[in-house]
PDB file of C-alpha atoms in Angstrom:
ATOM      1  CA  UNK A   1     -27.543  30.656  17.251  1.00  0.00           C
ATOM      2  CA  UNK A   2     -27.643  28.411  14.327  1.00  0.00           C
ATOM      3  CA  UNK A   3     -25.253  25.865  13.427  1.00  0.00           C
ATOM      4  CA  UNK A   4     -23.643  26.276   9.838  1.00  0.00           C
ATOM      5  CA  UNK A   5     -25.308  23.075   9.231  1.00  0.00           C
ATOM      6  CA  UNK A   6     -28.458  24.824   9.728  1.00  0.00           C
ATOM      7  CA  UNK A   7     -28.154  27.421   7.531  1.00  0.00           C
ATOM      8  CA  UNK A   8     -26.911  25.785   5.038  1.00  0.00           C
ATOM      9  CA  UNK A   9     -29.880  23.565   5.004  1.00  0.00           C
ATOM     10  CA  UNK A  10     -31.767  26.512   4.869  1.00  0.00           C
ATOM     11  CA  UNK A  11     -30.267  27.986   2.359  1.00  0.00           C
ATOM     12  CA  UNK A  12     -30.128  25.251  -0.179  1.00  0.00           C
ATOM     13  CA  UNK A  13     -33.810  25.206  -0.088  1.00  0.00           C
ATOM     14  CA  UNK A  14     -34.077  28.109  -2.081  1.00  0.00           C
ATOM     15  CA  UNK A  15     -32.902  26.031  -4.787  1.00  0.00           C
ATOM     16  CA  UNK A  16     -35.368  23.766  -6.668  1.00  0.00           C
ATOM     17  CA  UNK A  17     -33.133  21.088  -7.251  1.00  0.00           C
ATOM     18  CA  UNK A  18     -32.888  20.722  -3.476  1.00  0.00           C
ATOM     19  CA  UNK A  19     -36.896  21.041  -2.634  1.00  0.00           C
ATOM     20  CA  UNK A  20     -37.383  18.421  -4.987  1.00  0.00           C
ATOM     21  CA  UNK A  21     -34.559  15.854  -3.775  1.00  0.00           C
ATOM     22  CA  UNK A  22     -35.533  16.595   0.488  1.00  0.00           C
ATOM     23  CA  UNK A  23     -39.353  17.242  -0.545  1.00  0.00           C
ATOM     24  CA  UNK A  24     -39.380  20.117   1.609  1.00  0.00           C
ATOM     25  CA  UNK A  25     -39.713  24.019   1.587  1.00  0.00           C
ATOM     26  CA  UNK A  26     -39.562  26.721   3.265  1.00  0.00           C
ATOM     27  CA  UNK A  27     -42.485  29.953   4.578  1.00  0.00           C
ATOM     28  CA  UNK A  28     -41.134  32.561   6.010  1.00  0.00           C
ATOM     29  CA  UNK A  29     -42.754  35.515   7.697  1.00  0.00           C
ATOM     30  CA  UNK A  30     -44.947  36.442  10.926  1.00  0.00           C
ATOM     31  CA  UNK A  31     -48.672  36.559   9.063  1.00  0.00           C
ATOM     32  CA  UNK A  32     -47.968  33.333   6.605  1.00  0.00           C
ATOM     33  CA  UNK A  33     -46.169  31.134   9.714  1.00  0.00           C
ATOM     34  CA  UNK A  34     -49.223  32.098  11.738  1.00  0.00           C
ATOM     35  CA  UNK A  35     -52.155  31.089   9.148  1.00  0.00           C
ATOM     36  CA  UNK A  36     -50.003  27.743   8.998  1.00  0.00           C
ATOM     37  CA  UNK A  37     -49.355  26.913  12.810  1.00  0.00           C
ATOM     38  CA  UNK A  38     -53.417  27.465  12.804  1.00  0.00           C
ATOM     39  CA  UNK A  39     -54.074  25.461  10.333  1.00  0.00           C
ATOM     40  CA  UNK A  40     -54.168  21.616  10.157  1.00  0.00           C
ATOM     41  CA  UNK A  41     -51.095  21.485   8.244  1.00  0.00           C
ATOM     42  CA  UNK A  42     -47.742  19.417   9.760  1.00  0.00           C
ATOM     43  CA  UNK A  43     -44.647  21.526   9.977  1.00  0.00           C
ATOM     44  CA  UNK A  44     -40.958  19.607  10.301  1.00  0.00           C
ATOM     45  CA  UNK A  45     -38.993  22.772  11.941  1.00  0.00           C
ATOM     46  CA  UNK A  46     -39.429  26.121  13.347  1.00  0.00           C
ATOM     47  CA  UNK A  47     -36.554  28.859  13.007  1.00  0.00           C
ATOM     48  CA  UNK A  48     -37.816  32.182  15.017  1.00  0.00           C
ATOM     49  CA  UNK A  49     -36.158  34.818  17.045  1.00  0.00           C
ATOM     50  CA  UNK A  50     -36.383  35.573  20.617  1.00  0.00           C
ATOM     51  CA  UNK A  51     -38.713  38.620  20.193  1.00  0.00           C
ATOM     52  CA  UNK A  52     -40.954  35.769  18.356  1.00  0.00           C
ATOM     53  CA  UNK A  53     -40.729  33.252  21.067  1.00  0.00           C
ATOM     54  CA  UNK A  54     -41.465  35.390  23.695  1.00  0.00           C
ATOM     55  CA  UNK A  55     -44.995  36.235  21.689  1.00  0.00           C
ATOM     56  CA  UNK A  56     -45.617  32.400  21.285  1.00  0.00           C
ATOM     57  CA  UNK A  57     -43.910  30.729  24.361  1.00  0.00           C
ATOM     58  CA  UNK A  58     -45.547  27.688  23.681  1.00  0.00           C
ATOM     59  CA  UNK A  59     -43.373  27.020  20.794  1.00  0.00           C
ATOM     60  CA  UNK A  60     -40.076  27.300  22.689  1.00  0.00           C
ATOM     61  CA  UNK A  61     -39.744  23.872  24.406  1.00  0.00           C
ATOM     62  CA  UNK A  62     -40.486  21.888  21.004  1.00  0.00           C
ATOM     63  CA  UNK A  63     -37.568  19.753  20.204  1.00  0.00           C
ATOM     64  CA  UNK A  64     -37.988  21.254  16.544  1.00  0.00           C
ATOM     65  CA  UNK A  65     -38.157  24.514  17.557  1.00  0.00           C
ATOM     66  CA  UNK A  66     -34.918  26.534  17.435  1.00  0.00           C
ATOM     67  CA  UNK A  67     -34.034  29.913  18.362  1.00  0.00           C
ATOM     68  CA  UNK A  68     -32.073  32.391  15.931  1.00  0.00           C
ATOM     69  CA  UNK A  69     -30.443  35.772  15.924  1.00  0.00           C
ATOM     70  CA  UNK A  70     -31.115  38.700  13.741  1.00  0.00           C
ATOM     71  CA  UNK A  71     -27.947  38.026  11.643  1.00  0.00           C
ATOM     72  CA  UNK A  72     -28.713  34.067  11.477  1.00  0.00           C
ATOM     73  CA  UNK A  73     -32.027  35.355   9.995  1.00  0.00           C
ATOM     74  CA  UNK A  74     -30.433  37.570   7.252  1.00  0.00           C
ATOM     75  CA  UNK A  75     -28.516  34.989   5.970  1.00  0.00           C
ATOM     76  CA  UNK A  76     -31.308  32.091   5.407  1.00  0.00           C
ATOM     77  CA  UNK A  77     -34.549  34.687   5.164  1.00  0.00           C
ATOM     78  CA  UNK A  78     -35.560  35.336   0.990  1.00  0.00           C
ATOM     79  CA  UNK A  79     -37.264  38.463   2.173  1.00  0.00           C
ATOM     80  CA  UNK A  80     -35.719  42.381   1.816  1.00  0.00           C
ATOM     81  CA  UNK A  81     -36.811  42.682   5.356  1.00  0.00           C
ATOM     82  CA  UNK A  82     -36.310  39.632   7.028  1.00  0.00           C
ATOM     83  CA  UNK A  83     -39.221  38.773   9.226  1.00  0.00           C
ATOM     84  CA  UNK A  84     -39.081  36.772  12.694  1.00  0.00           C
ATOM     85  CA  UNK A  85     -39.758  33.594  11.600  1.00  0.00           C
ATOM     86  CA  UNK A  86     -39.743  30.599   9.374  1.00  0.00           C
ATOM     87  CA  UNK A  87     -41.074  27.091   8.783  1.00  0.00           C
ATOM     88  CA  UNK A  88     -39.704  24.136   7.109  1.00  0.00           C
ATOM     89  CA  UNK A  89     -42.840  21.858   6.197  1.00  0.00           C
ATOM     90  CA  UNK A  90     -43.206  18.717   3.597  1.00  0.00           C
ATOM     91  CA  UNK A  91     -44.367  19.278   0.418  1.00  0.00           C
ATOM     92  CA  UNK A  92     -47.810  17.897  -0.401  1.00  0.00           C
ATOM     93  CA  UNK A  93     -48.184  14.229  -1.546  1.00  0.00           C
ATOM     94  CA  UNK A  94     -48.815  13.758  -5.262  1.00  0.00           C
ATOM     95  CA  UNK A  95     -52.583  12.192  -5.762  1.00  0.00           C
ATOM     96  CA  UNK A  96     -54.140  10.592  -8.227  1.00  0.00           C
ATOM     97  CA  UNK A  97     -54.825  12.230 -10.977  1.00  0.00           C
ATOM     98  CA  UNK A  98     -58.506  10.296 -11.250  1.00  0.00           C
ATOM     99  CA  UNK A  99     -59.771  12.307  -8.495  1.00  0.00           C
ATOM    100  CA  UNK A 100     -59.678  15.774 -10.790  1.00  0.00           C
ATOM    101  CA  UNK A 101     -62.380  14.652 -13.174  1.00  0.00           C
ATOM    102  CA  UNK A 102     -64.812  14.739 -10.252  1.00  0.00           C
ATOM    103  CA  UNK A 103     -64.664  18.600  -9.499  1.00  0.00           C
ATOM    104  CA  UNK A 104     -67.125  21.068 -11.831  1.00  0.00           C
ATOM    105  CA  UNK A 105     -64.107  23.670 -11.822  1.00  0.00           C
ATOM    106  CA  UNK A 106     -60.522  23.112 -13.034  1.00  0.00           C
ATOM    107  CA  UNK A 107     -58.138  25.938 -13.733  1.00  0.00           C
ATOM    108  CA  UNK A 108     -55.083  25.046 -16.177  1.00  0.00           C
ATOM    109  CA  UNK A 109     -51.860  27.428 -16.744  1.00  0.00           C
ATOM    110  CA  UNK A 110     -49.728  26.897 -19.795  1.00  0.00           C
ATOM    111  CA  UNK A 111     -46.322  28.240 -18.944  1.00  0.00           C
ATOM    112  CA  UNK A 112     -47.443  31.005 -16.364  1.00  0.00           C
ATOM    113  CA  UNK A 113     -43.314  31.718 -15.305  1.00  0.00           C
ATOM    114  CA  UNK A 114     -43.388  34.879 -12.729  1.00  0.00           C
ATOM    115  CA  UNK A 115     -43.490  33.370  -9.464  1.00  0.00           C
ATOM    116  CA  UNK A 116     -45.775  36.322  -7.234  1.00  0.00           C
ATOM    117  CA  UNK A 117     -48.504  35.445 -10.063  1.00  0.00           C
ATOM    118  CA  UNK A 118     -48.304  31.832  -9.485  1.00  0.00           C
ATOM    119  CA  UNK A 119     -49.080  32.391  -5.786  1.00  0.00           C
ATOM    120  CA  UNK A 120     -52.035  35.075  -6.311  1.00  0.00           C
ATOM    121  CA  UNK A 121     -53.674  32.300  -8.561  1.00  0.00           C
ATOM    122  CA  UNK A 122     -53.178  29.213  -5.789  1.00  0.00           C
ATOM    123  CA  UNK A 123     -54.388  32.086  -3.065  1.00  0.00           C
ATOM    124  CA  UNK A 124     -57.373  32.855  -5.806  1.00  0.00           C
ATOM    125  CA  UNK A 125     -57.792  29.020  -6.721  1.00  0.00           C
ATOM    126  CA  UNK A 126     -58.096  28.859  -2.878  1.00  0.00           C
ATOM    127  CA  UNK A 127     -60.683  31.707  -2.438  1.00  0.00           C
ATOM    128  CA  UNK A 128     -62.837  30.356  -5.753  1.00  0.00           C
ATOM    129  CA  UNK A 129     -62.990  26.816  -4.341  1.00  0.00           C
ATOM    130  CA  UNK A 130     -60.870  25.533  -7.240  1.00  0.00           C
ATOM    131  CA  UNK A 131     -59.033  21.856  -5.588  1.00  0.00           C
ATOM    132  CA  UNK A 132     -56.878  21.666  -8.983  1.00  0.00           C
ATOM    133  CA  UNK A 133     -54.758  23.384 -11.011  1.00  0.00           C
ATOM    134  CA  UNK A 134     -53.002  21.955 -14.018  1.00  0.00           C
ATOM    135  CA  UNK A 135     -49.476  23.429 -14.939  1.00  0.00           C
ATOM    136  CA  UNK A 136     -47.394  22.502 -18.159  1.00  0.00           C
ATOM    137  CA  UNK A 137     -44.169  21.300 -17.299  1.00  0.00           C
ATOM    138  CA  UNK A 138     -42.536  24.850 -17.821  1.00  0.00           C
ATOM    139  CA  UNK A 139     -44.867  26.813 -15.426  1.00  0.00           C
ATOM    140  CA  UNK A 140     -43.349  28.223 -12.123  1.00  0.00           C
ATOM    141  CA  UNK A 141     -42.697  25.702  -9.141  1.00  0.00           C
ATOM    142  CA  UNK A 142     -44.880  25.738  -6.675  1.00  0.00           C
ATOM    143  CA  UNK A 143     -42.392  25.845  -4.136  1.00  0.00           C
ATOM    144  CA  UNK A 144     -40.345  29.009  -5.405  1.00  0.00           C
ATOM    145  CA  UNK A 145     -40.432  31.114  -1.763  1.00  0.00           C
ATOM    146  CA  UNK A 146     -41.742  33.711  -3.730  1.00  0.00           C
ATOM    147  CA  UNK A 147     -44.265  31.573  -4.961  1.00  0.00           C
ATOM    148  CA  UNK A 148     -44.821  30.328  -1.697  1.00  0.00           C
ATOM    149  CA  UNK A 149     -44.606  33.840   0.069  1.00  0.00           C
ATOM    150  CA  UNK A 150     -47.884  34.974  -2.916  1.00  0.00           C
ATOM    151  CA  UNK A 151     -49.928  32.009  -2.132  1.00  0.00           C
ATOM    152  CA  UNK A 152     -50.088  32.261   1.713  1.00  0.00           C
ATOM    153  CA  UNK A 153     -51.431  29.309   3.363  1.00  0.00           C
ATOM    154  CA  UNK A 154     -52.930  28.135   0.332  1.00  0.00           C
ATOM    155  CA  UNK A 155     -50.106  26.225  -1.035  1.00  0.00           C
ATOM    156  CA  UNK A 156     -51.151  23.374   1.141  1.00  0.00           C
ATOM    157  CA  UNK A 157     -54.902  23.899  -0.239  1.00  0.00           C
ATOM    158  CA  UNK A 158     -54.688  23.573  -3.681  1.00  0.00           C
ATOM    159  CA  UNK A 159     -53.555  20.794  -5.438  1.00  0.00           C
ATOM    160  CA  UNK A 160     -50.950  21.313  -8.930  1.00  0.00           C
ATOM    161  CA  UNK A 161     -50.531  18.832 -11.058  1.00  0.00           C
ATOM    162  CA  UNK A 162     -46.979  19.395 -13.359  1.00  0.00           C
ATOM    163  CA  UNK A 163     -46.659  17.756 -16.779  1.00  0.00           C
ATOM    164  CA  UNK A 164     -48.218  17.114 -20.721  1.00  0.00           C
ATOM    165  CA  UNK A 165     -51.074  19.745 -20.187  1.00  0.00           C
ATOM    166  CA  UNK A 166     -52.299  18.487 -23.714  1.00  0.00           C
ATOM    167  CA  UNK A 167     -52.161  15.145 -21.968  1.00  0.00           C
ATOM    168  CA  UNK A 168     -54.069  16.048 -19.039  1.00  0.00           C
ATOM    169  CA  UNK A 169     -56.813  17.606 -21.082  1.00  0.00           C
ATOM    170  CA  UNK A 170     -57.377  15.058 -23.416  1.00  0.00           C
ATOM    171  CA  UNK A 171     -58.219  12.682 -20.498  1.00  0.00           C
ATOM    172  CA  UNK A 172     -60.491  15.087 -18.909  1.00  0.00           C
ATOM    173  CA  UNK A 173     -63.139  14.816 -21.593  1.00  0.00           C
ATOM    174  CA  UNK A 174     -65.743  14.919 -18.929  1.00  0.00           C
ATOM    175  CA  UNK A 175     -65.268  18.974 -18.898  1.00  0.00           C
ATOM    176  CA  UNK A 176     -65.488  21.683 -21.835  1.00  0.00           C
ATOM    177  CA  UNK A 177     -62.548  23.450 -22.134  1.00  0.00           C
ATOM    178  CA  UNK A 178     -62.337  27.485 -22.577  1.00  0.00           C
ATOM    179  CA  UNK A 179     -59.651  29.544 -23.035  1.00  0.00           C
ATOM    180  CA  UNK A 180     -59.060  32.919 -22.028  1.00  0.00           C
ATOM    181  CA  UNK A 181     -57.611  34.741 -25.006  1.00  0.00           C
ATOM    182  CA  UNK A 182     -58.432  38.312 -26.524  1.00  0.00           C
ATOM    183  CA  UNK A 183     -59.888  36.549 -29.498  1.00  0.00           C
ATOM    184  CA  UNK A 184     -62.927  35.241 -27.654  1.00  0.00           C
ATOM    185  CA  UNK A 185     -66.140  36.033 -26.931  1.00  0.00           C
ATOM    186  CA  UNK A 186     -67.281  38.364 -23.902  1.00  0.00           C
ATOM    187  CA  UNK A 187     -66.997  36.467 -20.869  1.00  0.00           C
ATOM    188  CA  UNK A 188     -70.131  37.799 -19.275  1.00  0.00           C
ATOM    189  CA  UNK A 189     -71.967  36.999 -22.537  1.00  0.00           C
ATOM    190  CA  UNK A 190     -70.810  33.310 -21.955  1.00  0.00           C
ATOM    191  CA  UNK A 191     -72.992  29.954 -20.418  1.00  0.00           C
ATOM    192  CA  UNK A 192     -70.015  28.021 -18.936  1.00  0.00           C
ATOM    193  CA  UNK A 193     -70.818  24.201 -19.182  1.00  0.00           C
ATOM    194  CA  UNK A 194     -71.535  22.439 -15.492  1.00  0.00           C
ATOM    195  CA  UNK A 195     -68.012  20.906 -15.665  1.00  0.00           C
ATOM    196  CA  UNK A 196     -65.883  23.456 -16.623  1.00  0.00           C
ATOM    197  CA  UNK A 197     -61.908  23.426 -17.438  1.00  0.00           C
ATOM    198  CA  UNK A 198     -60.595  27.191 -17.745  1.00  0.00           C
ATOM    199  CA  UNK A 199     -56.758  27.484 -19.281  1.00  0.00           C
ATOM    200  CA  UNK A 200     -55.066  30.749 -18.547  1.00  0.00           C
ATOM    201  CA  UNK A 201     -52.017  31.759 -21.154  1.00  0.00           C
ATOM    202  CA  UNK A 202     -48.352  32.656 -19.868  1.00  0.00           C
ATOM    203  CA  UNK A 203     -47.648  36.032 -19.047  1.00  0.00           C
ATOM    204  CA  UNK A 204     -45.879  37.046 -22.771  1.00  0.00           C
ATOM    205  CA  UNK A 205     -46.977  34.368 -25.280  1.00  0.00           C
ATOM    206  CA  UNK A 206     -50.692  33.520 -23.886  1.00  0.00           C
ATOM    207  CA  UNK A 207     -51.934  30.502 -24.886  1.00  0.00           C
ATOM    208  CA  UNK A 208     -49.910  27.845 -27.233  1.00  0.00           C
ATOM    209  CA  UNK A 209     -51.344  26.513 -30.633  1.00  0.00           C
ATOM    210  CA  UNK A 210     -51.575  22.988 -29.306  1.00  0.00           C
ATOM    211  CA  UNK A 211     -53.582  23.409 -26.496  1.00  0.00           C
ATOM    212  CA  UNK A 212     -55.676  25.973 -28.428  1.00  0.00           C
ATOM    213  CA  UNK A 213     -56.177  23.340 -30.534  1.00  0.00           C
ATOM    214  CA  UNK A 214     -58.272  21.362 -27.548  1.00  0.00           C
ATOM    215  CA  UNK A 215     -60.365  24.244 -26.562  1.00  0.00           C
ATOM    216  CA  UNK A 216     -64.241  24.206 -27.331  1.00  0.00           C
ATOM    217  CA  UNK A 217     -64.902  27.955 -26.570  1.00  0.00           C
ATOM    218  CA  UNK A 218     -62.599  31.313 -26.115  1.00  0.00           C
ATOM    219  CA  UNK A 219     -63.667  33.815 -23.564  1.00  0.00           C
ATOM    220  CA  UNK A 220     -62.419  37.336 -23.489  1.00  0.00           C
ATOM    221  CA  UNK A 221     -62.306  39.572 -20.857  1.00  0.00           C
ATOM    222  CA  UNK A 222     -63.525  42.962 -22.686  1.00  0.00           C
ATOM    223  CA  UNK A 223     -61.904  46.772 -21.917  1.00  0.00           C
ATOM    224  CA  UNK A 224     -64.021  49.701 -22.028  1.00  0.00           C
ATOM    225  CA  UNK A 225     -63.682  51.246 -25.893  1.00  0.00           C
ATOM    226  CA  UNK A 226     -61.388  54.016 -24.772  1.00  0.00           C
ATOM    227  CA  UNK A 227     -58.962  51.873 -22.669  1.00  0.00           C
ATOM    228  CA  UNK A 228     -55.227  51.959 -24.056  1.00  0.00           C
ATOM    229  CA  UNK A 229     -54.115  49.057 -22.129  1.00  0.00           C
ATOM    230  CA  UNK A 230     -54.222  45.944 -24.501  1.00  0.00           C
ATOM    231  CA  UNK A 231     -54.048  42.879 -21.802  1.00  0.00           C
ATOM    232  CA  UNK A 232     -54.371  41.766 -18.369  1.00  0.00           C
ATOM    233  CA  UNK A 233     -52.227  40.490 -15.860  1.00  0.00           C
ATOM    234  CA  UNK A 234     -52.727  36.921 -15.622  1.00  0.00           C
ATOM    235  CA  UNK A 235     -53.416  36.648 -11.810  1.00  0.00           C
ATOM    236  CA  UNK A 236     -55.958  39.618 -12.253  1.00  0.00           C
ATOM    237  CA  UNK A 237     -57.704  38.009 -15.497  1.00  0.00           C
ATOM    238  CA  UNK A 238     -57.777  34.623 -13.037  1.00  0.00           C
ATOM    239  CA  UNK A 239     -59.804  36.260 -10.446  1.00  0.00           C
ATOM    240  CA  UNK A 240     -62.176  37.878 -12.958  1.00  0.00           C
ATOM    241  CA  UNK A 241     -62.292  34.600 -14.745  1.00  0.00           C
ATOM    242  CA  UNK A 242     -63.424  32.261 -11.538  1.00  0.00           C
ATOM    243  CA  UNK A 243     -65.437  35.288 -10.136  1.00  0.00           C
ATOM    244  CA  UNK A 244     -67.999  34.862 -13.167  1.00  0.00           C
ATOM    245  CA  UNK A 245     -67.610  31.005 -13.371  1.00  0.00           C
ATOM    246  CA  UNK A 246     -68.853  30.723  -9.653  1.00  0.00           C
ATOM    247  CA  UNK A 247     -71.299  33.394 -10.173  1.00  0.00           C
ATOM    248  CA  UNK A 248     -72.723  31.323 -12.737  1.00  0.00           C
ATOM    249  CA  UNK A 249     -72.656  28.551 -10.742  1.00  0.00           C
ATOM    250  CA  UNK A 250     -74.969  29.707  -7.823  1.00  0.00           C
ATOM    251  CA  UNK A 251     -72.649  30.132  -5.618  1.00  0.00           C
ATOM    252  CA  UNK A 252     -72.876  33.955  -5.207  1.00  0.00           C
TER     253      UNK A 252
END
């Protein structure tokens, strides 16, 4: 059984004012807890019922390791159907920003808001090899479980960086900077440049004038001529978007 302590702890960490002031979050769920216990990452505590522990004995003896009932589970657990198990880990340390400049491939999102798209574009990012991913200040947090629950083990593979995204691409001008917008030309008629930034609009107002104002190329994604369906969602246009860069790049 949990404390009330516990819970509560748990439960204020589906608030973003509380992940940012503790620095922590929350995964929840057999498959995601499992890709992280693999993985190199540090976790800080382990909530998991019996049925759990009894599949992974070697967690039960941890002194962060604590057991919880079914009904303990439905009140901390973000999920419908509450799933077994859930990890509290830090949230990644903020680097400096210098180190973007050096990667060919940077993805940017101007004020992408739905959370489950967020986290298919850090699992994408991920896939595509992409280390950073620049958000404006109004973008999605990272964090947000169902963010967090999208992404998969990713979130602690992909580095966002939060703030002026005008800002941020001014002082990348290393790169060329497209835009994917329906008033651009076809993407598989396009050369990307060797160092390549590639912004991707918010889910109901695309791209805004001001960054459009710092882009050197648009890029389209084009429909057949008898498709009725006049955009893409942003996570799928993402992973059509990288797919070409990287097949540009050699790497397919």
């Amino acid at each position: 059984m949990l404390s009330k302590n516990q819970i509560k702890k748990l439960r204020s960490l589906q608030r973003k004012k509380e992940r940012k002031n503790t620095g922590l979050y929350v995964v929840e769920g057999k498959k995601i807890v499992n890709e992280v216990l693999n993985s190199s990452t540090d976790w800080i505590e382990l909530y998991a019922t019996l049925a759990w522990f009894q599949k992974h004995p070697k967690y039960i003896a941890l002194d962060n390791s604590f057991e919880m009932s079914e009904k303990d589970l439905a009140q901390v657990s973000t999920l419908k159907t509450p799933n077994e198990v859930l990890l509290v880990l830090k949230q990644k340390d903020e680097i400096d920003f210098a180190e973007v400049g050096s990667d060919k491939i940077i993805l940017a999102l101007d004020g992408v808001k739905d959370p489950g798209n967020m986290g298919t574009i850090i699992r994408l990012a991920d896939w595509f090899g992409v280390k950073h991913v620049l958000c404006t200040s109004d973008s999605v947090d990272q964090y947000n479980p169902k963010t967090v629950q999208s992404a998969m083990g990713s979130i602690n593979k992909v580095q966002l960086h939060y703030g002026n995204l005008v800002q941020m691409l001014s002082d990348l001008n290393s790169h060329q900077i497209y835009a994917c917008d329906l008033d651009g030309e076809s993407i598989y008629k396009t050369q990307f440049a060797d160092k390549t930034i590639l912004i991707m609009g918010s889910e109901s107002h695309g791209i805004s004038d001001d960054i459009l104002d710092l882009v050197n190329s648009k890029v389209t994604i084009p429909s057949v001529s008898n498709s009725e369906i006049d955009s893409l969602n942003v996570a799928s246009a993402t992973a059509i978007s990288l797919s070409v860069f990287r097949s540009q790049s050699g790497l397919f």
